[in-house]
Structure formats: C-alpha cells, structure tokens
PDB file of C-alpha atoms in Angstrom:
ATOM      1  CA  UNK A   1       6.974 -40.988 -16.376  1.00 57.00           C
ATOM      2  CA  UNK A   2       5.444 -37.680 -17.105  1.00 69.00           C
ATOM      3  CA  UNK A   3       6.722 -34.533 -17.843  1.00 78.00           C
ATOM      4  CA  UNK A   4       6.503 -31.511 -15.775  1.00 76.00           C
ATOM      5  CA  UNK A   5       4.401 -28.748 -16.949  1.00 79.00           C
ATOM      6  CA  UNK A   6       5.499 -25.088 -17.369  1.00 76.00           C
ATOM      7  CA  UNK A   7       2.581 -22.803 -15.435  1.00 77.00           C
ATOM      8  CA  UNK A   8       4.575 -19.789 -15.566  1.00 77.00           C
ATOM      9  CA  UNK A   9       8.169 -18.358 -16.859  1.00 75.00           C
ATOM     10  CA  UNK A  10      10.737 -17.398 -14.781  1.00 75.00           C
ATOM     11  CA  UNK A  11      11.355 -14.348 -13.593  1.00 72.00           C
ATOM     12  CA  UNK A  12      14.856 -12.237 -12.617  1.00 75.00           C
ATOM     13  CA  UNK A  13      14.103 -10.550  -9.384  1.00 72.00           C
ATOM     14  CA  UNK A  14      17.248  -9.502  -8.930  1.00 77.00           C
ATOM     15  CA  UNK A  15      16.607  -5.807  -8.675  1.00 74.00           C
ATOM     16  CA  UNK A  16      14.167  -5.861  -5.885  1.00 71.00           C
ATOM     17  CA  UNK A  17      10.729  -3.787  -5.529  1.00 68.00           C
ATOM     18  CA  UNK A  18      11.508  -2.341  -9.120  1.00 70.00           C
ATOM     19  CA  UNK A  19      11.632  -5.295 -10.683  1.00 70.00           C
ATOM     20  CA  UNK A  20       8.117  -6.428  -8.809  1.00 69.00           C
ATOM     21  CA  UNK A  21       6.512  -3.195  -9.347  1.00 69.00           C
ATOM     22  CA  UNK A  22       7.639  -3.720 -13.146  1.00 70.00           C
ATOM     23  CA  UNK A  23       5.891  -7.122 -12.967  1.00 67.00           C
ATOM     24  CA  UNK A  24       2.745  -6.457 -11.389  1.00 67.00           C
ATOM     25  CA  UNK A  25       2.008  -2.975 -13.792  1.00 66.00           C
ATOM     26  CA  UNK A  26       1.861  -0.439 -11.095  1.00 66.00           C
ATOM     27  CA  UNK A  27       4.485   2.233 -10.275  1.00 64.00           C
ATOM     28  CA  UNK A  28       5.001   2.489  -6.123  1.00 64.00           C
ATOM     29  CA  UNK A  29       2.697   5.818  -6.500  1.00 66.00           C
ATOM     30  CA  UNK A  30       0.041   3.613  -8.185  1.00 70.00           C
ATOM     31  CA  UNK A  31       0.767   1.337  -5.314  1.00 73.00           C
ATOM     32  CA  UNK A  32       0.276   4.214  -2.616  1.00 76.00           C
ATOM     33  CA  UNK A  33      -2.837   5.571  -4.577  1.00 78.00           C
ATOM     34  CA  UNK A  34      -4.183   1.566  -4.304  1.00 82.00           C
ATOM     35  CA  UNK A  35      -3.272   1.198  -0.556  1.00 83.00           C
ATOM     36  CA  UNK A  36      -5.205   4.796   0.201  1.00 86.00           C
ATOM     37  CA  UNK A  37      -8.020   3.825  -1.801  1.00 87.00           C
ATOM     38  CA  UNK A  38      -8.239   0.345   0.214  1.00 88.00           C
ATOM     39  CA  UNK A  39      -8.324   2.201   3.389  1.00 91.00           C
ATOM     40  CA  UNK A  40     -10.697   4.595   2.649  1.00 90.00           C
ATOM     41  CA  UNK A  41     -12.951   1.331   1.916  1.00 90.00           C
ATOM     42  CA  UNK A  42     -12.138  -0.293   4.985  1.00 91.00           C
ATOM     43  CA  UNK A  43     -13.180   3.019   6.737  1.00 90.00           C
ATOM     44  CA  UNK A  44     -16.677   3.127   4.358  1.00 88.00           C
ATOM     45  CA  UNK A  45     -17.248  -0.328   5.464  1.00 89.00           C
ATOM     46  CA  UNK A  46     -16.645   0.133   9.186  1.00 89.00           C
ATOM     47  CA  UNK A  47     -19.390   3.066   8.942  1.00 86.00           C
ATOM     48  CA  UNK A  48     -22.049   0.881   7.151  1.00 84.00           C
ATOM     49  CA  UNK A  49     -21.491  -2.045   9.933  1.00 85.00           C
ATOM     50  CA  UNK A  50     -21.806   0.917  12.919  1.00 83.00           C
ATOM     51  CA  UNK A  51     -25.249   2.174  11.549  1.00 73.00           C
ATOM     52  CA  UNK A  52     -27.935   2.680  14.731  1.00 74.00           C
ATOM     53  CA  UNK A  53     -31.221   1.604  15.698  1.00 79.00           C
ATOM     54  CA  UNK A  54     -32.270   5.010  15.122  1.00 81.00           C
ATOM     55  CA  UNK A  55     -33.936   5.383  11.582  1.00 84.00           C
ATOM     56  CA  UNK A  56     -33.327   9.282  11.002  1.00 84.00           C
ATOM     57  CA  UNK A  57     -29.448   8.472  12.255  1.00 84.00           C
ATOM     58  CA  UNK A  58     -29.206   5.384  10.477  1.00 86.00           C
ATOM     59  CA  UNK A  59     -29.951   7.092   6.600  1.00 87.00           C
ATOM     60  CA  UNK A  60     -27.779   9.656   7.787  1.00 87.00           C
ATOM     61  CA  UNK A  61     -24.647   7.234   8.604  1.00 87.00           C
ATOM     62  CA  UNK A  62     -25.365   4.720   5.292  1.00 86.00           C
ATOM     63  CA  UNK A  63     -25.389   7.673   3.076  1.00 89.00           C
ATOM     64  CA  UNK A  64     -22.202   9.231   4.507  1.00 89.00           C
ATOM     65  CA  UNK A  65     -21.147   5.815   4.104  1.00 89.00           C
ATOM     66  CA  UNK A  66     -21.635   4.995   0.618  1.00 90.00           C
ATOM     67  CA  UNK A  67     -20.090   8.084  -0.023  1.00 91.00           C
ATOM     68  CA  UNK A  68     -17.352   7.367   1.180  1.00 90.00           C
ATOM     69  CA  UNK A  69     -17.314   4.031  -0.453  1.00 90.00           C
ATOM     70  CA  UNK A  70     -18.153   5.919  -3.825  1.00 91.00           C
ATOM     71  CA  UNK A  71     -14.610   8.196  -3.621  1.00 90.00           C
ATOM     72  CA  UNK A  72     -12.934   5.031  -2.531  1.00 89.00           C
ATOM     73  CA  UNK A  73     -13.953   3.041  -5.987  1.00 89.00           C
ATOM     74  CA  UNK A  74     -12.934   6.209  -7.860  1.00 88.00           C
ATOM     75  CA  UNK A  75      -9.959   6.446  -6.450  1.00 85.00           C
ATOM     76  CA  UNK A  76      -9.050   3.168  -6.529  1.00 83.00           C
ATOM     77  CA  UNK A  77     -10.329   3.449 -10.746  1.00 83.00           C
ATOM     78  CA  UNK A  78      -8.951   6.568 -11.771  1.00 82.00           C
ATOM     79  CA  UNK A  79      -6.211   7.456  -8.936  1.00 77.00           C
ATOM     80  CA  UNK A  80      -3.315   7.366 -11.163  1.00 73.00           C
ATOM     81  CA  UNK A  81      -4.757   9.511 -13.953  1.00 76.00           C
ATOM     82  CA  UNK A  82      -5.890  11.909 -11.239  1.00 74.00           C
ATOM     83  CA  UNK A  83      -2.682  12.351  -9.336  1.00 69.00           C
ATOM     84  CA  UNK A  84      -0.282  12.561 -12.651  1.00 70.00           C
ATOM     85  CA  UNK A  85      -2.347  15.707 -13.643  1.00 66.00           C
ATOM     86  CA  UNK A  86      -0.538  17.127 -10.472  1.00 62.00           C
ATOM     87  CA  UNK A  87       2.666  19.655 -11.330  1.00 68.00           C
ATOM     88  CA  UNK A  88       5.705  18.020  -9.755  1.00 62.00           C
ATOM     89  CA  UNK A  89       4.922  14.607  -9.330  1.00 52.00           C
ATOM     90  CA  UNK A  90       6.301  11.733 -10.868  1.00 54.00           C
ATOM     91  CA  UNK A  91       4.897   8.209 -11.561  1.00 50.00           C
TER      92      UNK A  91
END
C-alpha cells in the first residue's frame, strides 16, 4: 500500500484576503502596483502588434512602444519601493 506524500503544509485561511496576501508576500498595494504594471504591458504589447506598413511610422510606434514596455518592467520591479517613498501612504 503506499503512503501518501506531503507536497505542501496546510494552510488556515480563515481570515480571508489577509491571510492570502500574507501567503503570497505582497501587501494589496503591492498587488495594485502589480495589476497596473501588467496593464501597462498589455497596452505596450498591443502597440508593438499595431505597428504599420509605413517605415518612418512604424520606428516611431515600436519605440513609443518599448517605452512603454520599459516603465512597465520598472514598475512592475521597483513599484513598491517607489510608491512607499510617497507621504501618506501605507503598505
């Protein structure tokens, strides 16, 4: 007969999104500063795919574009950091 193997402990969940939020390692503002970041991506991603047959219009929209997909990997890295320096916020 064999014996069942452990993968993972188990975990109290009992308090809801704090107790997830706890589990994962992100506050909900680290969470917000993620989601924005992901967006911001989806929007950099979106302009790389619209690029035209133009060539003049075409550098013009990829390097907007990977601009845009530059500040998203920053924020995404170094959102949390950047948004505590803020006065009156709270993470």
């Amino acid at each position: 007969m064999r014996s069942l193997i452990i993968l993972a402990k188990p975990v109290d969940m009992s308090g809801g999104f704090s107790d997830f939020f706890k589990t994962i390692g992100m506050t909900g503002g680290g969470l917000v500063t993620k989601g924005i970041a992901a967006v911001i991506a989806i929007i950099a991603v979106r302009m790389l795919l619209s690029a035209s047959h133009d060539p003049k219009g075409s550098l013009r929209k990829g390097s907007m574009a990977l601009g845009t997909l530059f500040v998203a990997v920053i924020l995404a890295l170094y959102g949390n950091e950047l948004f505590s320096t803020l006065p009156g916020t709270t993470s």
